[in-house]
PDB file of C-alpha atoms in Angstrom:
ATOM      1  CA  UNK A  28      82.330 124.573  81.485  1.00  0.00           C
ATOM      2  CA  UNK A  29      80.762 121.494  80.907  1.00  0.00           C
ATOM      3  CA  UNK A  30      84.174 120.077  80.576  1.00  0.00           C
ATOM      4  CA  UNK A  31      85.202 121.288  83.827  1.00  0.00           C
ATOM      5  CA  UNK A  32      82.033 119.944  85.453  1.00  0.00           C
ATOM      6  CA  UNK A  33      82.893 116.365  84.739  1.00  0.00           C
ATOM      7  CA  UNK A  34      86.196 117.037  85.257  1.00  0.00           C
ATOM      8  CA  UNK A  35      85.487 118.084  89.038  1.00  0.00           C
ATOM      9  CA  UNK A  36      83.422 115.623  89.592  1.00  0.00           C
ATOM     10  CA  UNK A  37      85.423 113.103  88.833  1.00  0.00           C
ATOM     11  CA  UNK A  38      88.058 114.319  91.361  1.00  0.00           C
ATOM     12  CA  UNK A  39      85.167 114.445  93.837  1.00  0.00           C
ATOM     13  CA  UNK A  40      84.821 110.655  92.960  1.00  0.00           C
ATOM     14  CA  UNK A  41      88.085 109.094  93.542  1.00  0.00           C
ATOM     15  CA  UNK A  42      88.787 111.405  96.515  1.00  0.00           C
ATOM     16  CA  UNK A  43      85.731 109.114  97.721  1.00  0.00           C
ATOM     17  CA  UNK A  44      87.461 106.452  96.740  1.00  0.00           C
ATOM     18  CA  UNK A  45      90.575 107.320  98.663  1.00  0.00           C
ATOM     19  CA  UNK A  46      88.454 107.681 102.254  1.00  0.00           C
ATOM     20  CA  UNK A  47      87.399 104.643 101.943  1.00  0.00           C
ATOM     21  CA  UNK A  48      90.316 102.708 101.895  1.00  0.00           C
ATOM     22  CA  UNK A  49      91.491 104.849 104.513  1.00  0.00           C
ATOM     23  CA  UNK A  50      88.514 104.361 107.081  1.00  0.00           C
ATOM     24  CA  UNK A  51      89.620 101.050 106.074  1.00  0.00           C
ATOM     25  CA  UNK A  52      92.494 101.618 107.544  1.00  0.00           C
ATOM     26  CA  UNK A  53      91.403 103.106 110.782  1.00  0.00           C
ATOM     27  CA  UNK A  54      89.321 100.222 110.530  1.00  0.00           C
ATOM     28  CA  UNK A  55      91.954  97.657 111.337  1.00  0.00           C
ATOM     29  CA  UNK A  56      94.484  99.429 113.029  1.00  0.00           C
ATOM     30  CA  UNK A  57      93.832  97.082 115.620  1.00  0.00           C
ATOM     31  CA  UNK A  58      94.271  93.868 113.987  1.00  0.00           C
ATOM     32  CA  UNK A  59      96.747  91.394 113.839  1.00  0.00           C
ATOM     33  CA  UNK A  60      99.014  91.470 110.284  1.00  0.00           C
ATOM     34  CA  UNK A  61      96.916  94.027 108.486  1.00  0.00           C
ATOM     35  CA  UNK A  62      98.720  95.194 106.193  1.00  0.00           C
ATOM     36  CA  UNK A  63      97.642  98.842 104.822  1.00  0.00           C
ATOM     37  CA  UNK A  64      96.198  99.402 101.038  1.00  0.00           C
ATOM     38  CA  UNK A  65      97.103 103.309  99.542  1.00  0.00           C
ATOM     39  CA  UNK A  66      95.198 104.030  96.501  1.00  0.00           C
ATOM     40  CA  UNK A  67      96.669 106.054  92.988  1.00  0.00           C
ATOM     41  CA  UNK A  68      95.466 107.891  90.920  1.00  0.00           C
ATOM     42  CA  UNK A  69      95.987 108.211  86.998  1.00  0.00           C
ATOM     43  CA  UNK A  70      95.138 111.759  84.711  1.00  0.00           C
ATOM     44  CA  UNK A  71      92.359 110.459  81.999  1.00  0.00           C
ATOM     45  CA  UNK A  72      92.244 111.412  77.982  1.00  0.00           C
ATOM     46  CA  UNK A  73      93.844 114.551  77.330  1.00  0.00           C
ATOM     47  CA  UNK A  74      92.010 116.932  74.294  1.00  0.00           C
ATOM     48  CA  UNK A  75      95.148 118.526  72.476  1.00  0.00           C
ATOM     49  CA  UNK A  76      93.885 121.757  71.049  1.00  0.00           C
ATOM     50  CA  UNK A  77      97.698 122.060  69.561  1.00  0.00           C
ATOM     51  CA  UNK A  78     100.502 120.090  68.866  1.00  0.00           C
ATOM     52  CA  UNK A  79     103.751 120.456  71.095  1.00  0.00           C
ATOM     53  CA  UNK A  80     106.876 120.730  67.606  1.00  0.00           C
ATOM     54  CA  UNK A  81     104.016 121.481  65.633  1.00  0.00           C
ATOM     55  CA  UNK A  82     105.364 123.738  62.606  1.00  0.00           C
ATOM     56  CA  UNK A  83     104.039 127.716  63.543  1.00  0.00           C
ATOM     57  CA  UNK A  84     105.040 129.218  59.834  1.00  0.00           C
ATOM     58  CA  UNK A  85     108.410 130.530  59.050  1.00  0.00           C
ATOM     59  CA  UNK A  86     110.411 127.804  59.478  1.00  0.00           C
ATOM     60  CA  UNK A  87     108.831 127.575  63.131  1.00  0.00           C
ATOM     61  CA  UNK A  88     107.960 125.469  65.327  1.00  0.00           C
ATOM     62  CA  UNK A  89     105.504 125.586  68.771  1.00  0.00           C
ATOM     63  CA  UNK A  90     107.170 125.068  71.748  1.00  0.00           C
ATOM     64  CA  UNK A  91     104.699 123.955  74.014  1.00  0.00           C
ATOM     65  CA  UNK A  92     101.333 122.961  73.102  1.00  0.00           C
ATOM     66  CA  UNK A  93      97.302 123.183  74.343  1.00  0.00           C
ATOM     67  CA  UNK A  94      96.152 120.504  75.548  1.00  0.00           C
ATOM     68  CA  UNK A  95      93.292 120.244  78.836  1.00  0.00           C
ATOM     69  CA  UNK A  96      92.230 117.166  80.711  1.00  0.00           C
ATOM     70  CA  UNK A  97      90.108 115.647  81.891  1.00  0.00           C
ATOM     71  CA  UNK A  98      90.215 114.844  85.288  1.00  0.00           C
ATOM     72  CA  UNK A  99      91.572 111.991  87.308  1.00  0.00           C
ATOM     73  CA  UNK A 100      90.126 108.105  87.884  1.00  0.00           C
ATOM     74  CA  UNK A 101      91.519 104.760  90.445  1.00  0.00           C
ATOM     75  CA  UNK A 102      94.223 103.261  89.227  1.00  0.00           C
ATOM     76  CA  UNK A 103      94.927 100.616  90.810  1.00  0.00           C
ATOM     77  CA  UNK A 104      94.514 100.434  95.522  1.00  0.00           C
ATOM     78  CA  UNK A 105      98.077  99.020  96.955  1.00  0.00           C
ATOM     79  CA  UNK A 106      98.991  96.641  99.862  1.00  0.00           C
ATOM     80  CA  UNK A 107     102.010  97.887 102.044  1.00  0.00           C
ATOM     81  CA  UNK A 108     103.341  94.679 103.224  1.00  0.00           C
ATOM     82  CA  UNK A 109     105.967  96.778 105.401  1.00  0.00           C
ATOM     83  CA  UNK A 110     106.151  95.159 109.138  1.00  0.00           C
ATOM     84  CA  UNK A 111     104.105  96.192 111.637  1.00  0.00           C
ATOM     85  CA  UNK A 112     105.205  96.362 115.297  1.00  0.00           C
ATOM     86  CA  UNK A 113     105.522  93.128 117.341  1.00  0.00           C
ATOM     87  CA  UNK A 114     103.522  92.948 120.722  1.00  0.00           C
ATOM     88  CA  UNK A 115     103.804  90.470 122.813  1.00  0.00           C
ATOM     89  CA  UNK A 116     101.521  87.827 124.860  1.00  0.00           C
ATOM     90  CA  UNK A 117     102.342  85.076 126.240  1.00  0.00           C
ATOM     91  CA  UNK A 118     100.523  83.244 125.110  1.00  0.00           C
ATOM     92  CA  UNK A 119     102.796  79.997 123.824  1.00  0.00           C
ATOM     93  CA  UNK A 120     101.185  79.243 120.299  1.00  0.00           C
ATOM     94  CA  UNK A 121     101.373  82.682 118.930  1.00  0.00           C
ATOM     95  CA  UNK A 122     103.822  83.061 116.551  1.00  0.00           C
ATOM     96  CA  UNK A 123     104.442  86.971 114.481  1.00  0.00           C
ATOM     97  CA  UNK A 124     106.880  85.982 111.428  1.00  0.00           C
ATOM     98  CA  UNK A 125     109.682  89.161 112.330  1.00  0.00           C
ATOM     99  CA  UNK A 126     111.058  89.526 108.208  1.00  0.00           C
ATOM    100  CA  UNK A 127     109.558  87.928 104.170  1.00  0.00           C
ATOM    101  CA  UNK A 128     106.893  84.970 104.848  1.00  0.00           C
ATOM    102  CA  UNK A 129     103.384  84.326 105.400  1.00  0.00           C
ATOM    103  CA  UNK A 130     101.981  81.144 107.009  1.00  0.00           C
ATOM    104  CA  UNK A 131     100.219  78.875 104.816  1.00  0.00           C
ATOM    105  CA  UNK A 132      95.837  77.576 105.584  1.00  0.00           C
ATOM    106  CA  UNK A 133      93.627  75.069 103.791  1.00  0.00           C
ATOM    107  CA  UNK A 134      90.428  77.253 103.070  1.00  0.00           C
ATOM    108  CA  UNK A 135      87.035  74.591 103.695  1.00  0.00           C
ATOM    109  CA  UNK A 136      86.864  74.432  99.689  1.00  0.00           C
ATOM    110  CA  UNK A 137      90.852  73.056 100.133  1.00  0.00           C
ATOM    111  CA  UNK A 138      92.047  76.984  98.167  1.00  0.00           C
ATOM    112  CA  UNK A 139      95.070  76.933  99.974  1.00  0.00           C
ATOM    113  CA  UNK A 140      94.903  80.948 101.787  1.00  0.00           C
ATOM    114  CA  UNK A 141      98.434  82.308 103.273  1.00  0.00           C
ATOM    115  CA  UNK A 142      97.812  85.440 106.277  1.00  0.00           C
ATOM    116  CA  UNK A 143     100.931  86.980 108.218  1.00  0.00           C
ATOM    117  CA  UNK A 144      97.959  86.002 111.944  1.00  0.00           C
ATOM    118  CA  UNK A 145      99.781  84.242 113.475  1.00  0.00           C
ATOM    119  CA  UNK A 146      97.092  84.069 116.551  1.00  0.00           C
ATOM    120  CA  UNK A 147      97.279  80.191 116.087  1.00  0.00           C
ATOM    121  CA  UNK A 148      94.693  77.823 117.828  1.00  0.00           C
ATOM    122  CA  UNK A 149      94.125  74.459 118.987  1.00  0.00           C
ATOM    123  CA  UNK A 150      91.308  71.305 117.487  1.00  0.00           C
ATOM    124  CA  UNK A 151      90.612  68.654 119.561  1.00  0.00           C
ATOM    125  CA  UNK A 152      92.695  66.997 116.987  1.00  0.00           C
ATOM    126  CA  UNK A 153      95.367  69.032 118.363  1.00  0.00           C
ATOM    127  CA  UNK A 154      95.751  70.010 114.614  1.00  0.00           C
ATOM    128  CA  UNK A 155      97.770  73.959 114.608  1.00  0.00           C
ATOM    129  CA  UNK A 156      94.497  76.223 113.320  1.00  0.00           C
ATOM    130  CA  UNK A 157      93.744  79.788 112.835  1.00  0.00           C
ATOM    131  CA  UNK A 158      91.219  81.178 114.995  1.00  0.00           C
ATOM    132  CA  UNK A 159      89.508  80.573 112.887  1.00  0.00           C
ATOM    133  CA  UNK A 160      89.932  76.676 112.373  1.00  0.00           C
ATOM    134  CA  UNK A 161      91.749  76.330 109.411  1.00  0.00           C
ATOM    135  CA  UNK A 162      93.705  73.746 109.590  1.00  0.00           C
ATOM    136  CA  UNK A 163      97.436  75.653 109.610  1.00  0.00           C
ATOM    137  CA  UNK A 164      99.638  73.700 107.344  1.00  0.00           C
ATOM    138  CA  UNK A 165     103.815  74.634 106.904  1.00  0.00           C
ATOM    139  CA  UNK A 166     104.503  71.104 108.547  1.00  0.00           C
ATOM    140  CA  UNK A 167     102.833  71.843 111.228  1.00  0.00           C
ATOM    141  CA  UNK A 168     102.158  68.483 113.875  1.00  0.00           C
ATOM    142  CA  UNK A 169      99.349  67.582 115.939  1.00  0.00           C
ATOM    143  CA  UNK A 170     100.174  69.045 119.718  1.00  0.00           C
ATOM    144  CA  UNK A 171      99.252  66.037 121.237  1.00  0.00           C
ATOM    145  CA  UNK A 172      96.722  65.638 124.349  1.00  0.00           C
ATOM    146  CA  UNK A 173      98.639  66.273 127.994  1.00  0.00           C
ATOM    147  CA  UNK A 174     101.705  68.151 126.116  1.00  0.00           C
ATOM    148  CA  UNK A 175     103.031  69.899 128.824  1.00  0.00           C
ATOM    149  CA  UNK A 176     105.250  72.340 126.971  1.00  0.00           C
ATOM    150  CA  UNK A 177     105.820  73.529 123.240  1.00  0.00           C
ATOM    151  CA  UNK A 178     108.805  75.992 122.006  1.00  0.00           C
ATOM    152  CA  UNK A 179     108.822  76.669 118.689  1.00  0.00           C
ATOM    153  CA  UNK A 180     112.609  78.445 117.211  1.00  0.00           C
ATOM    154  CA  UNK A 181     113.147  81.478 116.056  1.00  0.00           C
ATOM    155  CA  UNK A 182     114.594  78.868 112.853  1.00  0.00           C
ATOM    156  CA  UNK A 183     111.216  77.113 113.149  1.00  0.00           C
ATOM    157  CA  UNK A 184     112.210  73.804 114.711  1.00  0.00           C
ATOM    158  CA  UNK A 185     109.764  72.325 117.602  1.00  0.00           C
ATOM    159  CA  UNK A 186     109.374  70.917 119.999  1.00  0.00           C
ATOM    160  CA  UNK A 187     106.701  69.210 121.722  1.00  0.00           C
ATOM    161  CA  UNK A 188     107.612  67.021 125.176  1.00  0.00           C
ATOM    162  CA  UNK A 189     104.717  65.356 127.095  1.00  0.00           C
ATOM    163  CA  UNK A 190     104.024  61.966 128.760  1.00  0.00           C
ATOM    164  CA  UNK A 191     104.442  60.614 126.162  1.00  0.00           C
ATOM    165  CA  UNK A 192     108.642  62.139 125.322  1.00  0.00           C
ATOM    166  CA  UNK A 193     109.595  64.040 122.491  1.00  0.00           C
ATOM    167  CA  UNK A 194     108.301  64.950 119.225  1.00  0.00           C
ATOM    168  CA  UNK A 195     110.228  67.473 116.769  1.00  0.00           C
ATOM    169  CA  UNK A 196     109.257  68.704 113.281  1.00  0.00           C
ATOM    170  CA  UNK A 197     110.335  71.761 111.441  1.00  0.00           C
ATOM    171  CA  UNK A 198     108.000  74.720 110.428  1.00  0.00           C
ATOM    172  CA  UNK A 199     107.694  76.004 106.918  1.00  0.00           C
ATOM    173  CA  UNK A 200     107.593  79.587 105.833  1.00  0.00           C
ATOM    174  CA  UNK A 201     106.024  81.214 102.614  1.00  0.00           C
ATOM    175  CA  UNK A 202     106.958  83.856 100.739  1.00  0.00           C
ATOM    176  CA  UNK A 203     106.185  85.424  96.854  1.00  0.00           C
ATOM    177  CA  UNK A 204     107.823  87.784  94.045  1.00  0.00           C
ATOM    178  CA  UNK A 205     104.796  89.514  94.432  1.00  0.00           C
ATOM    179  CA  UNK A 206     102.867  90.060  98.026  1.00  0.00           C
ATOM    180  CA  UNK A 207     101.572  93.289  96.602  1.00  0.00           C
ATOM    181  CA  UNK A 208     100.101  91.175  93.563  1.00  0.00           C
ATOM    182  CA  UNK A 209      98.167  88.656  96.353  1.00  0.00           C
ATOM    183  CA  UNK A 210      93.774  88.687  96.977  1.00  0.00           C
ATOM    184  CA  UNK A 211      93.033  90.180 100.174  1.00  0.00           C
ATOM    185  CA  UNK A 212      90.176  88.502 100.900  1.00  0.00           C
ATOM    186  CA  UNK A 213      88.656  89.212 103.828  1.00  0.00           C
ATOM    187  CA  UNK A 214      89.540  87.516 107.595  1.00  0.00           C
ATOM    188  CA  UNK A 215      93.615  88.332 107.333  1.00  0.00           C
ATOM    189  CA  UNK A 216      93.659  85.955 105.076  1.00  0.00           C
ATOM    190  CA  UNK A 217      95.288  86.557 100.918  1.00  0.00           C
ATOM    191  CA  UNK A 218      95.620  83.953  98.355  1.00  0.00           C
ATOM    192  CA  UNK A 219      97.865  83.418  95.027  1.00  0.00           C
ATOM    193  CA  UNK A 220      96.971  85.543  91.819  1.00  0.00           C
ATOM    194  CA  UNK A 221      99.608  85.640  88.668  1.00  0.00           C
ATOM    195  CA  UNK A 222      99.984  88.727  89.928  1.00  0.00           C
ATOM    196  CA  UNK A 223     102.014  87.268  93.225  1.00  0.00           C
ATOM    197  CA  UNK A 224     103.937  85.139  91.173  1.00  0.00           C
ATOM    198  CA  UNK A 225     103.891  80.629  92.767  1.00  0.00           C
ATOM    199  CA  UNK A 226     104.830  80.462  96.477  1.00  0.00           C
ATOM    200  CA  UNK A 227     108.524  79.360  97.325  1.00  0.00           C
ATOM    201  CA  UNK A 228     108.837  77.586  99.905  1.00  0.00           C
ATOM    202  CA  UNK A 229     111.906  77.683 102.659  1.00  0.00           C
ATOM    203  CA  UNK A 230     112.643  77.575 106.629  1.00  0.00           C
ATOM    204  CA  UNK A 231     112.411  80.726 108.996  1.00  0.00           C
ATOM    205  CA  UNK A 232     116.056  82.657 109.005  1.00  0.00           C
ATOM    206  CA  UNK A 233     117.077  81.139 105.950  1.00  0.00           C
ATOM    207  CA  UNK A 234     117.637  82.558 102.285  1.00  0.00           C
ATOM    208  CA  UNK A 235     115.692  85.967 103.258  1.00  0.00           C
ATOM    209  CA  UNK A 236     112.378  84.654 105.098  1.00  0.00           C
ATOM    210  CA  UNK A 237     111.735  85.845 107.779  1.00  0.00           C
ATOM    211  CA  UNK A 238     112.271  84.587 111.422  1.00  0.00           C
ATOM    212  CA  UNK A 239     109.305  83.844 113.956  1.00  0.00           C
ATOM    213  CA  UNK A 240     109.321  84.810 117.363  1.00  0.00           C
ATOM    214  CA  UNK A 241     107.224  82.464 119.651  1.00  0.00           C
ATOM    215  CA  UNK A 242     104.775  84.241 122.263  1.00  0.00           C
ATOM    216  CA  UNK A 243     104.533  87.809 119.804  1.00  0.00           C
ATOM    217  CA  UNK A 244     101.983  88.498 117.207  1.00  0.00           C
ATOM    218  CA  UNK A 245     102.164  91.226 114.566  1.00  0.00           C
ATOM    219  CA  UNK A 246     100.130  94.296 115.295  1.00  0.00           C
ATOM    220  CA  UNK A 247      98.837  96.244 111.849  1.00  0.00           C
ATOM    221  CA  UNK A 248     101.477  98.261 110.269  1.00  0.00           C
ATOM    222  CA  UNK A 249      98.777 101.273 109.570  1.00  0.00           C
ATOM    223  CA  UNK A 250     100.352 104.471 111.580  1.00  0.00           C
ATOM    224  CA  UNK A 251      97.542 106.237 112.979  1.00  0.00           C
ATOM    225  CA  UNK A 252      98.423 109.883 112.077  1.00  0.00           C
ATOM    226  CA  UNK A 253     100.141 108.905 108.869  1.00  0.00           C
ATOM    227  CA  UNK A 254      95.946 107.863 108.237  1.00  0.00           C
ATOM    228  CA  UNK A 255      94.228 111.502 110.145  1.00  0.00           C
ATOM    229  CA  UNK A 256      96.621 113.432 107.448  1.00  0.00           C
ATOM    230  CA  UNK A 257      96.304 111.195 103.940  1.00  0.00           C
ATOM    231  CA  UNK A 258      92.239 112.162 105.554  1.00  0.00           C
ATOM    232  CA  UNK A 259      92.423 115.979 105.694  1.00  0.00           C
ATOM    233  CA  UNK A 260      94.435 116.047 103.106  1.00  0.00           C
ATOM    234  CA  UNK A 261      91.885 113.483 100.967  1.00  0.00           C
ATOM    235  CA  UNK A 262      89.402 116.591 102.826  1.00  0.00           C
ATOM    236  CA  UNK A 263      90.520 119.304 101.060  1.00  0.00           C
ATOM    237  CA  UNK A 264      90.856 117.789  97.364  1.00  0.00           C
ATOM    238  CA  UNK A 265      86.747 117.166  98.124  1.00  0.00           C
ATOM    239  CA  UNK A 266      85.681 119.793  99.612  1.00  0.00           C
ATOM    240  CA  UNK A 267      88.186 121.678  97.030  1.00  0.00           C
ATOM    241  CA  UNK A 268      87.200 119.570  93.324  1.00  0.00           C
ATOM    242  CA  UNK A 269      83.582 120.641  94.296  1.00  0.00           C
ATOM    243  CA  UNK A 270      83.924 124.242  95.121  1.00  0.00           C
ATOM    244  CA  UNK A 271      85.289 123.752  90.655  1.00  0.00           C
ATOM    245  CA  UNK A 272      82.118 121.883  90.685  1.00  0.00           C
ATOM    246  CA  UNK A 273      80.302 125.462  91.930  1.00  0.00           C
ATOM    247  CA  UNK A 274      82.433 127.285  89.812  1.00  0.00           C
ATOM    248  CA  UNK A 275      81.273 125.691  87.241  1.00  0.00           C
ATOM    249  CA  UNK A 276      77.679 125.510  86.830  1.00  0.00           C
ATOM    250  CA  UNK A 277      77.139 129.800  88.660  1.00  0.00           C
ATOM    251  CA  UNK A 278      79.938 130.586  84.992  1.00  0.00           C
ATOM    252  CA  UNK A 279      77.276 128.524  83.129  1.00  0.00           C
ATOM    253  CA  UNK A 280      74.432 130.523  85.420  1.00  0.00           C
ATOM    254  CA  UNK A 281      75.604 133.578  84.395  1.00  0.00           C
ATOM    255  CA  UNK A 282      75.617 132.789  80.428  1.00  0.00           C
ATOM    256  CA  UNK A 283      71.955 131.373  80.307  1.00  0.00           C
ATOM    257  CA  UNK A 284      71.438 135.741  82.155  1.00  0.00           C
ATOM    258  CA  UNK A 285      73.685 136.695  79.710  1.00  0.00           C
ATOM    259  CA  UNK A 286      71.072 139.637  77.519  1.00  0.00           C
ATOM    260  CA  UNK A 287      71.013 140.811  73.900  1.00  0.00           C
TER     261      UNK A 287
END
């Protein structure tokens, strides 16, 4: 019965983590470029009371074994990099990546981070930055003061027109062999890890890289309906695990109340 208590407790702890992940997904339903997380579970160790295939006498073997598990644990949370819907904004520096790829930005300490959030801005020097003022790399050139138009093609060709004439440049994207291995650090940013692999740079629309869509932003890929279903499932799983704790407690109480 003690084993039942602890096993059921692991179920409650796991479903609490599940609810934490679901809540974070729902909280970021309107976050530009946000990618939802899925939590994965594993069963714990087993007490193997009787092994399958053991000798049962007279040359016979047991067809099945007898083993009792010790509950469950959260094994991983995985970012799901499916594409979100594109929302038209009309802003000339809003860029959505339609397909595979990330923008590369420089953190205050000089390290490189990566984002799908294409709500870009310019600072006082005309440099392209994120909403938090982090410089965006990827070949973006500063936009001269007084520019009358900025055109960015799906293939990443940037044409800036102003009083000083026309300026052309090429924007690139970055991708990873295993984007789910990137480390989320907040601010719509990810960091490279050994699990993600090294970044690969390429032009939009070439060799499997996504296209750029000027005047659009990528919405989060969170489905509110699906997350609500997941929440109900987590609630019911938590509830049934708590009832298992209650049942084990009542059985122990009955044992304590036995009289000779």
